[in-house]
CSV table of C-alpha atoms in Angstrom, one decimal:
chain,number,residue,atom,x,y,z
P,174,UNK,CA,45.7,-0.9,-8.4
P,175,UNK,CA,45.6,-1.3,-4.6
P,176,UNK,CA,44.9,1.7,-2.4
P,177,UNK,CA,48.5,1.4,-0.9
P,178,UNK,CA,50.0,1.4,-4.4
P,179,UNK,CA,47.9,4.4,-5.6
P,180,UNK,CA,48.9,6.3,-2.4
P,181,UNK,CA,52.6,5.7,-3.0
P,182,UNK,CA,52.4,7.4,-6.5
P,183,UNK,CA,50.4,10.3,-5.4
P,184,UNK,CA,52.0,13.4,-6.8
P,185,UNK,CA,54.2,15.0,-4.3
P,186,UNK,CA,55.4,18.7,-4.6
P,187,UNK,CA,59.2,18.5,-4.5
P,188,UNK,CA,62.1,20.8,-5.5
P,189,UNK,CA,63.2,20.4,-9.1
P,190,UNK,CA,66.2,18.4,-8.0
P,191,UNK,CA,64.2,15.3,-7.0
P,192,UNK,CA,64.4,12.0,-8.8
P,193,UNK,CA,61.7,11.2,-11.3
P,194,UNK,CA,60.6,7.6,-11.8
P,195,UNK,CA,60.5,5.9,-15.3
P,196,UNK,CA,60.4,2.3,-16.7
P,197,UNK,CA,62.7,3.2,-19.5
P,198,UNK,CA,65.1,6.1,-20.1
P,199,UNK,CA,66.3,6.6,-23.6
P,200,UNK,CA,69.5,8.7,-24.0
P,201,UNK,CA,69.6,10.1,-27.5
P,202,UNK,CA,66.6,11.4,-29.5
P,203,UNK,CA,67.9,10.8,-33.0
P,204,UNK,CA,66.3,8.4,-35.5
P,205,UNK,CA,66.7,5.2,-33.4
P,206,UNK,CA,66.1,6.7,-30.0
P,207,UNK,CA,62.9,8.4,-31.1
P,208,UNK,CA,61.8,5.5,-33.2
P,209,UNK,CA,62.1,3.3,-30.1
P,210,UNK,CA,59.9,5.6,-28.0
P,211,UNK,CA,57.3,5.7,-30.7
P,212,UNK,CA,57.4,1.9,-31.0
P,213,UNK,CA,56.3,1.7,-27.4
P,214,UNK,CA,53.5,4.3,-27.7
P,215,UNK,CA,50.8,1.7,-27.1
P,216,UNK,CA,52.3,0.4,-23.9
P,217,UNK,CA,51.8,1.7,-20.3
P,218,UNK,CA,55.5,2.2,-19.8
P,219,UNK,CA,56.7,5.5,-18.5
P,220,UNK,CA,59.4,6.7,-20.8
P,221,UNK,CA,61.9,9.4,-20.6
P,222,UNK,CA,63.8,10.7,-23.7
P,223,UNK,CA,66.9,12.8,-23.1
P,224,UNK,CA,68.5,14.8,-25.8
P,225,UNK,CA,70.8,17.8,-26.3
P,226,UNK,CA,68.7,19.3,-29.2
P,227,UNK,CA,65.5,18.7,-31.1
P,228,UNK,CA,66.0,17.9,-34.8
P,229,UNK,CA,65.6,20.7,-37.3
P,230,UNK,CA,65.0,21.1,-41.0
P,231,UNK,CA,67.9,22.3,-43.2
P,232,UNK,CA,68.2,26.1,-43.5
P,233,UNK,CA,65.9,27.4,-46.3
P,234,UNK,CA,63.7,24.3,-46.1
P,235,UNK,CA,61.7,23.3,-48.2
P,236,UNK,CA,63.7,24.7,-51.1
P,237,UNK,CA,66.8,23.5,-49.5
P,238,UNK,CA,67.4,19.7,-49.1
P,239,UNK,CA,69.2,18.0,-46.3
P,240,UNK,CA,72.5,16.5,-47.4
P,241,UNK,CA,72.4,13.7,-45.0
P,242,UNK,CA,70.1,11.2,-46.8
P,243,UNK,CA,69.6,7.5,-46.1
P,244,UNK,CA,68.7,4.4,-48.2
P,245,UNK,CA,65.8,3.1,-46.2
P,246,UNK,CA,65.3,-0.6,-46.8
P,247,UNK,CA,61.7,-2.0,-47.3
P,248,UNK,CA,62.0,-3.6,-43.9
P,249,UNK,CA,62.7,-0.2,-42.2
P,250,UNK,CA,59.9,1.4,-44.2
P,251,UNK,CA,57.7,-1.3,-42.8
P,252,UNK,CA,58.8,-0.5,-39.3
P,253,UNK,CA,58.1,3.3,-39.8
P,254,UNK,CA,54.7,2.4,-41.4
P,255,UNK,CA,53.8,0.1,-38.4
P,256,UNK,CA,54.6,2.9,-35.9
P,257,UNK,CA,52.5,5.4,-37.9
P,258,UNK,CA,55.4,7.6,-39.2
P,259,UNK,CA,55.8,6.6,-42.9
P,260,UNK,CA,52.4,8.0,-44.0
P,261,UNK,CA,53.3,11.4,-42.6
P,262,UNK,CA,56.5,11.9,-44.6
P,263,UNK,CA,56.2,14.5,-47.3
P,264,UNK,CA,55.4,12.3,-50.4
P,265,UNK,CA,57.3,14.5,-52.9
P,266,UNK,CA,60.5,14.2,-50.8
P,267,UNK,CA,60.5,10.3,-51.0
P,268,UNK,CA,62.4,8.7,-53.9
P,269,UNK,CA,62.0,5.1,-54.8
P,270,UNK,CA,65.2,3.4,-55.9
P,271,UNK,CA,64.3,0.9,-58.6
P,272,UNK,CA,67.7,-0.1,-59.7
P,273,UNK,CA,71.2,0.1,-58.5
P,274,UNK,CA,74.3,0.0,-60.8
P,275,UNK,CA,77.6,-0.9,-59.2
P,276,UNK,CA,80.8,-0.4,-61.2
P,277,UNK,CA,84.4,-1.6,-60.5
P,278,UNK,CA,87.4,0.4,-61.7
P,279,UNK,CA,88.1,-1.5,-64.8
P,280,UNK,CA,84.7,-2.1,-66.4
P,281,UNK,CA,83.0,-4.7,-64.2
P,282,UNK,CA,79.4,-3.8,-63.5
P,283,UNK,CA,76.5,-5.4,-61.4
P,284,UNK,CA,72.9,-4.3,-62.1
P,285,UNK,CA,70.5,-4.8,-59.2
P,286,UNK,CA,67.0,-4.2,-60.1
P,287,UNK,CA,63.8,-4.4,-58.0
P,288,UNK,CA,61.9,-5.9,-61.0
P,289,UNK,CA,64.4,-8.8,-61.1
P,290,UNK,CA,63.4,-10.0,-57.6
P,291,UNK,CA,59.8,-9.1,-57.8
P,292,UNK,CA,59.6,-6.1,-55.4
P,293,UNK,CA,58.6,-2.5,-56.2
P,294,UNK,CA,61.7,-0.9,-54.8
P,295,UNK,CA,65.2,-1.8,-53.6
P,296,UNK,CA,65.1,1.1,-51.1
P,297,UNK,CA,63.7,4.6,-50.5
P,298,UNK,CA,66.0,7.6,-50.4
P,299,UNK,CA,64.9,9.9,-47.5
P,300,UNK,CA,66.4,12.9,-45.9
P,301,UNK,CA,67.6,12.4,-42.4
P,302,UNK,CA,65.8,15.5,-41.1
P,303,UNK,CA,62.6,14.5,-42.9
P,304,UNK,CA,62.4,11.3,-40.8
P,305,UNK,CA,63.8,13.0,-37.6
P,306,UNK,CA,61.4,15.7,-37.4
P,307,UNK,CA,58.3,13.4,-38.1
P,308,UNK,CA,59.5,11.0,-35.4
P,309,UNK,CA,60.1,13.8,-33.0
P,310,UNK,CA,56.6,15.2,-33.7
P,311,UNK,CA,55.1,11.8,-32.8
P,312,UNK,CA,57.2,11.6,-29.6
P,313,UNK,CA,56.1,15.1,-28.4
P,314,UNK,CA,52.5,14.1,-28.8
P,315,UNK,CA,53.0,10.8,-26.9
P,316,UNK,CA,51.2,10.5,-23.6
P,317,UNK,CA,53.7,8.0,-22.0
P,318,UNK,CA,56.9,10.0,-22.9
P,319,UNK,CA,58.5,12.9,-21.0
P,320,UNK,CA,61.1,14.7,-23.0
P,321,UNK,CA,64.1,16.2,-21.4
P,322,UNK,CA,65.5,18.5,-24.1
P,323,UNK,CA,67.7,20.4,-24.2
P,324,UNK,CA,69.4,18.2,-21.5
P,325,UNK,CA,72.9,16.7,-21.0
P,326,UNK,CA,73.6,13.6,-18.9
P,327,UNK,CA,76.2,14.0,-16.2
P,328,UNK,CA,76.5,10.7,-14.5
P,329,UNK,CA,75.0,7.2,-14.6
P,330,UNK,CA,74.9,4.8,-11.8
P,331,UNK,CA,73.5,1.2,-12.0
P,332,UNK,CA,72.5,-0.8,-9.0
P,333,UNK,CA,70.5,-3.9,-8.1
P,334,UNK,CA,67.1,-2.5,-8.6
P,335,UNK,CA,67.4,0.7,-10.7
P,336,UNK,CA,69.6,3.0,-12.7
P,337,UNK,CA,70.1,6.6,-11.9
P,338,UNK,CA,70.8,9.1,-14.6
P,339,UNK,CA,71.6,12.6,-13.4
P,340,UNK,CA,71.4,15.5,-15.7
P,341,UNK,CA,73.6,18.7,-15.7
P,342,UNK,CA,70.5,20.6,-14.7
P,343,UNK,CA,70.5,18.8,-11.3
P,344,UNK,CA,67.6,16.5,-12.1
P,345,UNK,CA,67.9,12.8,-11.5
P,346,UNK,CA,66.0,10.3,-13.5
P,347,UNK,CA,65.4,6.9,-12.1
P,348,UNK,CA,64.6,3.9,-14.4
P,349,UNK,CA,64.6,0.1,-14.8
P,350,UNK,CA,66.4,0.3,-18.2
P,351,UNK,CA,68.7,2.8,-19.8
P,352,UNK,CA,68.9,2.6,-23.6
P,353,UNK,CA,72.0,4.2,-25.2
P,354,UNK,CA,70.8,5.6,-28.5
P,355,UNK,CA,73.5,8.3,-28.5
P,356,UNK,CA,75.5,7.6,-31.6
P,357,UNK,CA,79.0,6.4,-32.5
P,358,UNK,CA,80.8,8.1,-29.7
P,359,UNK,CA,78.2,6.9,-27.2
P,360,UNK,CA,78.4,8.5,-23.7
P,361,UNK,CA,76.3,5.7,-22.2
P,362,UNK,CA,78.6,3.1,-23.7
P,363,UNK,CA,81.7,4.9,-22.2
P,364,UNK,CA,80.0,5.4,-18.8
P,365,UNK,CA,79.2,1.6,-18.6
P,366,UNK,CA,82.7,0.7,-19.6
P,367,UNK,CA,81.4,-1.4,-22.5
P,368,UNK,CA,84.4,-1.8,-24.8
P,369,UNK,CA,84.4,-0.6,-28.3
P,370,UNK,CA,87.0,-1.1,-31.1
P,371,UNK,CA,87.4,1.9,-33.3
P,372,UNK,CA,88.8,1.2,-36.7
P,373,UNK,CA,89.3,4.6,-38.4
P,374,UNK,CA,89.4,4.4,-42.1
P,375,UNK,CA,91.3,7.7,-42.3
P,376,UNK,CA,88.6,8.6,-44.8
P,377,UNK,CA,86.0,11.3,-45.0
P,378,UNK,CA,82.6,10.9,-46.5
P,379,UNK,CA,82.1,14.0,-48.7
P,380,UNK,CA,78.4,14.7,-49.1
P,381,UNK,CA,76.6,17.2,-51.3
P,382,UNK,CA,73.4,17.5,-53.4
P,383,UNK,CA,73.4,18.3,-57.0
P,384,UNK,CA,70.9,19.2,-59.8
P,385,UNK,CA,71.4,17.0,-62.7
P,386,UNK,CA,71.1,17.7,-66.5
P,387,UNK,CA,69.5,14.2,-67.2
P,388,UNK,CA,66.8,12.4,-65.1
P,389,UNK,CA,68.0,9.6,-62.9
P,390,UNK,CA,64.8,7.4,-63.3
P,391,UNK,CA,65.1,6.1,-59.8
P,392,UNK,CA,68.6,4.6,-60.3
P,393,UNK,CA,71.3,4.6,-57.7
P,394,UNK,CA,75.0,4.4,-58.9
P,395,UNK,CA,78.0,3.3,-57.1
P,396,UNK,CA,81.6,3.3,-58.4
P,397,UNK,CA,84.5,1.6,-56.7
P,398,UNK,CA,87.4,3.7,-57.8
P,399,UNK,CA,91.1,3.9,-57.0
P,400,UNK,CA,90.4,7.2,-55.1
P,401,UNK,CA,87.4,5.8,-53.0
P,402,UNK,CA,83.9,4.9,-53.4
P,403,UNK,CA,81.5,7.3,-55.2
P,404,UNK,CA,77.7,7.0,-54.9
P,405,UNK,CA,74.9,8.9,-56.5
P,406,UNK,CA,71.6,8.5,-54.7
P,407,UNK,CA,68.5,9.7,-56.6
P,408,UNK,CA,66.4,12.4,-54.8
P,409,UNK,CA,62.8,13.1,-55.5
P,410,UNK,CA,63.5,16.7,-56.3
P,411,UNK,CA,60.0,18.0,-55.3
P,412,UNK,CA,59.1,20.7,-57.8
P,413,UNK,CA,57.9,19.5,-61.2
P,414,UNK,CA,60.7,21.0,-63.2
P,415,UNK,CA,63.2,19.2,-61.0
P,416,UNK,CA,61.5,15.9,-61.0
P,417,UNK,CA,64.0,13.2,-61.2
P,418,UNK,CA,66.8,15.7,-61.7
P,419,UNK,CA,68.4,15.8,-58.3
P,420,UNK,CA,70.9,13.6,-56.6
P,421,UNK,CA,72.7,13.2,-53.3
P,422,UNK,CA,76.4,12.4,-53.7
P,423,UNK,CA,78.5,10.6,-51.2
P,424,UNK,CA,82.2,10.2,-52.0
P,425,UNK,CA,84.1,8.1,-49.4
P,426,UNK,CA,87.7,9.0,-49.9
P,427,UNK,CA,91.1,9.2,-48.2
P,428,UNK,CA,91.3,12.2,-46.0
P,429,UNK,CA,93.8,14.1,-48.2
P,430,UNK,CA,91.8,13.7,-51.3
P,431,UNK,CA,88.5,14.4,-49.5
P,432,UNK,CA,89.9,17.7,-48.3
P,433,UNK,CA,91.0,18.6,-51.8
P,434,UNK,CA,87.4,17.9,-52.9
P,435,UNK,CA,86.0,20.1,-50.1
P,436,UNK,CA,88.2,23.0,-51.1
P,437,UNK,CA,87.1,23.0,-54.7
P,438,UNK,CA,84.9,25.8,-56.1
P,439,UNK,CA,81.3,24.8,-56.7
P,440,UNK,CA,81.9,24.5,-60.5
P,441,UNK,CA,85.1,22.5,-60.1
P,442,UNK,CA,83.5,20.1,-57.7
P,443,UNK,CA,80.4,19.6,-59.9
P,444,UNK,CA,82.8,18.9,-62.8
P,445,UNK,CA,84.9,16.4,-60.8
P,446,UNK,CA,81.9,14.5,-59.5
P,447,UNK,CA,80.2,14.4,-62.9
P,448,UNK,CA,83.5,13.2,-64.5
P,449,UNK,CA,84.1,10.5,-61.8
P,450,UNK,CA,80.6,9.3,-62.4
P,451,UNK,CA,81.2,8.8,-66.1
P,452,UNK,CA,78.9,11.8,-66.8
P,453,UNK,CA,76.0,9.4,-66.4
P,454,UNK,CA,73.6,12.2,-65.5
P,455,UNK,CA,75.1,14.9,-67.7
P,456,UNK,CA,76.2,18.2,-66.2
P,457,UNK,CA,75.9,18.7,-62.5
P,458,UNK,CA,75.2,21.9,-60.4
P,459,UNK,CA,75.9,22.1,-56.7
P,460,UNK,CA,72.9,23.0,-54.6
P,461,UNK,CA,74.7,23.8,-51.3
P,462,UNK,CA,78.3,23.6,-50.0
P,463,UNK,CA,79.7,20.0,-49.7
P,464,UNK,CA,80.3,18.8,-46.1
P,465,UNK,CA,82.8,16.0,-45.0
P,466,UNK,CA,82.5,13.7,-42.0
P,467,UNK,CA,85.0,11.1,-40.7
P,468,UNK,CA,84.4,7.5,-41.4
P,469,UNK,CA,85.1,4.8,-39.0
P,470,UNK,CA,83.8,1.3,-38.1
P,471,UNK,CA,82.9,0.8,-34.4
P,472,UNK,CA,82.7,-2.8,-33.2
P,473,UNK,CA,81.0,-3.2,-29.9
P,474,UNK,CA,81.3,-6.8,-28.6
P,475,UNK,CA,78.7,-6.5,-25.8
P,476,UNK,CA,75.7,-4.3,-26.5
P,477,UNK,CA,73.9,-5.1,-23.2
P,478,UNK,CA,74.8,-5.0,-19.6
P,479,UNK,CA,72.6,-5.1,-16.4
P,480,UNK,CA,70.1,-2.2,-16.9
P,481,UNK,CA,71.7,-1.0,-20.2
P,482,UNK,CA,71.1,-1.7,-23.9
P,483,UNK,CA,72.8,0.0,-26.8
P,484,UNK,CA,71.0,0.6,-30.1
P,485,UNK,CA,71.9,2.2,-33.4
P,486,UNK,CA,75.4,3.6,-34.0
P,487,UNK,CA,76.1,3.3,-30.3
P,488,UNK,CA,75.9,-0.5,-30.9
P,489,UNK,CA,77.7,-0.6,-34.3
P,490,UNK,CA,79.1,2.3,-36.2
P,491,UNK,CA,79.3,1.0,-39.8
P,492,UNK,CA,81.1,2.3,-42.9
P,493,UNK,CA,78.4,4.2,-44.7
P,494,UNK,CA,79.2,2.4,-48.0
P,495,UNK,CA,75.6,1.8,-48.8
P,496,UNK,CA,73.8,4.2,-46.4
P,497,UNK,CA,72.7,1.1,-44.6
P,498,UNK,CA,73.8,2.0,-41.0
P,499,UNK,CA,70.3,3.4,-40.2
P,500,UNK,CA,68.6,0.2,-41.3
P,501,UNK,CA,70.6,-1.8,-38.8
P,502,UNK,CA,69.5,0.7,-36.1
P,503,UNK,CA,65.8,0.4,-37.1
P,504,UNK,CA,66.2,-3.4,-36.8
P,505,UNK,CA,67.7,-2.9,-33.4
P,506,UNK,CA,64.6,-0.9,-32.5
P,507,UNK,CA,62.2,-3.6,-33.8
P,508,UNK,CA,63.9,-6.3,-31.8
P,509,UNK,CA,64.4,-4.5,-28.6
P,510,UNK,CA,60.8,-3.1,-28.7
P,511,UNK,CA,59.6,-6.7,-29.1
P,512,UNK,CA,61.7,-7.9,-26.2
P,513,UNK,CA,60.3,-5.1,-24.0
P,514,UNK,CA,56.7,-5.5,-25.1
P,515,UNK,CA,56.7,-9.3,-24.6
P,516,UNK,CA,58.2,-9.0,-21.1
P,517,UNK,CA,55.7,-10.2,-18.4
P,518,UNK,CA,54.6,-7.7,-15.7
P,519,UNK,CA,56.8,-9.6,-13.2
P,520,UNK,CA,59.9,-9.3,-15.4
P,521,UNK,CA,62.4,-6.6,-14.6
P,522,UNK,CA,63.2,-4.7,-17.9
P,523,UNK,CA,66.8,-4.2,-16.8
P,524,UNK,CA,67.5,-7.8,-16.3
P,525,UNK,CA,70.5,-8.8,-18.4
P,526,UNK,CA,69.0,-12.2,-19.1
P,527,UNK,CA,66.1,-10.5,-20.7
P,528,UNK,CA,68.2,-8.0,-22.6
P,529,UNK,CA,70.6,-10.8,-23.9
P,530,UNK,CA,67.6,-11.9,-26.0
P,531,UNK,CA,68.0,-8.6,-27.9
P,532,UNK,CA,71.8,-9.1,-28.1
P,533,UNK,CA,71.6,-12.6,-29.5
P,534,UNK,CA,68.9,-11.7,-32.1
P,535,UNK,CA,71.0,-8.8,-33.4
P,536,UNK,CA,74.5,-10.1,-33.3
P,537,UNK,CA,74.7,-12.2,-36.3
P,538,UNK,CA,73.3,-9.7,-38.8
P,539,UNK,CA,75.4,-6.8,-37.5
P,540,UNK,CA,78.6,-8.9,-37.8
P,541,UNK,CA,77.6,-10.1,-41.4
P,542,UNK,CA,76.9,-6.7,-42.7
P,543,UNK,CA,79.9,-5.1,-41.1
P,544,UNK,CA,82.2,-7.7,-42.5
P,545,UNK,CA,80.4,-7.7,-45.9
P,546,UNK,CA,80.8,-3.9,-46.3
P,547,UNK,CA,84.2,-4.0,-44.8
P,548,UNK,CA,85.3,-6.8,-47.2
P,549,UNK,CA,83.9,-4.9,-50.2
P,550,UNK,CA,85.7,-1.8,-49.2
P,551,UNK,CA,89.0,-3.6,-48.6
P,552,UNK,CA,88.7,-5.5,-51.9
P,553,UNK,CA,88.2,-2.4,-53.9
P,554,UNK,CA,90.7,-0.3,-51.8
P,555,UNK,CA,93.5,-2.8,-52.4
P,556,UNK,CA,96.2,-1.5,-54.7
P,557,UNK,CA,97.7,-4.9,-55.4
P,558,UNK,CA,98.7,-5.1,-59.1
P,559,UNK,CA,96.6,-7.7,-61.0
P,560,UNK,CA,93.8,-7.4,-58.5
P,561,UNK,CA,91.8,-4.9,-60.5
P,562,UNK,CA,90.9,-7.0,-63.4
P,563,UNK,CA,90.2,-9.9,-61.0
P,564,UNK,CA,87.8,-7.7,-59.0
P,565,UNK,CA,86.0,-6.6,-62.1
P,566,UNK,CA,85.8,-10.2,-63.3
P,567,UNK,CA,84.3,-11.0,-59.9
P,568,UNK,CA,81.8,-8.1,-60.4
P,569,UNK,CA,80.6,-9.1,-63.8
P,570,UNK,CA,80.6,-12.8,-62.8
P,571,UNK,CA,78.3,-12.0,-59.8
P,572,UNK,CA,76.1,-10.2,-62.2
P,573,UNK,CA,75.6,-13.5,-64.2
P,574,UNK,CA,74.9,-15.5,-61.0
P,575,UNK,CA,71.3,-14.5,-60.5
P,576,UNK,CA,70.7,-16.7,-57.4
P,577,UNK,CA,73.7,-15.2,-55.5
P,578,UNK,CA,72.8,-11.8,-56.7
P,579,UNK,CA,69.2,-12.0,-55.6
P,580,UNK,CA,70.4,-13.4,-52.2
P,581,UNK,CA,72.7,-10.3,-51.8
P,582,UNK,CA,69.8,-7.9,-52.7
P,583,UNK,CA,67.3,-9.7,-50.4
P,584,UNK,CA,69.8,-9.6,-47.7
P,585,UNK,CA,70.3,-5.9,-48.1
P,586,UNK,CA,66.5,-5.4,-48.4
P,587,UNK,CA,65.1,-7.4,-45.5
P,588,UNK,CA,67.3,-5.6,-43.2
């Protein structure tokens, strides 16, 4: 480093309103934002992470479980292992999914098994807060990251040689690249005028955790029903007596029906959920009140612009039919971190030509997965007479076609 250069960066005492210089500013410290920061821990980049609040465990943790859980693909588990987070997750809160049973509304069934395709698991079921807290802990120990939290962005300006992000606190952050990791209703996306097409499903995902009478043996279940899509995801269940006797339930249902479910007593909800799931796991007992969140698909044609890249739900909200949205986000992280890491010192990280590598690498998969989940949803949601037996024939038929099936699974897995 030349003397001149060193001198320019000598710390100056300035009032707190002065601009602070970074290479990379990440807006949003959720799973994808914090994973991107941790992915770049071994670089010399100066990173800012801006978020409204640090993640927290569910109330009453560890006895209480987070009702937001994700099906983490082996590919995502690899990424988390690679950046050093996977080994720190609490082992007795990780559940391996060894098979998945998908049922139609008139008897068609597809069985996916890890054994069939020579892998140990189809996915891992992990609580959102378990991953979020672990990633956040890594970030807070990271030498090259400055966290601005709690902080709210106020305005974003992009010019030829830098981006300026001002916070409501009066601070201004300067950076080469701004990454919007701020979710489905992304502030960064709106500020940049990047268009997004919202396709509300007029559905709610009703989510709750239950104790089960019978053990789940690492099986995930999914039912395509006339009143929506019901999924049972196996939970690890921690303590010995509960081992294998806990599930997370997600019922994606039309708003009116979802609200009806949310208003049921604990006993009635448990009865309805057990019944809709063919009583596969015996009697159910609700562990904490159910919550509902609106479902919509967000399509974002352009996920990069000069000095800006979008990752995670900001780049592609997806119907949480399979709990897969987060895997797309982790793959965004992997690709973008790669593009950033392989940039030469002379490259400008905010150069749209550099960033378009990221966009090209991600576009195809996002579109395929969005249209696949969307098509499955539409197929099963269709009320056309005569379609139901056809659908189920299709389901059972797919079950017989092992190559197609293993392609479907592999596709879901490698993402």
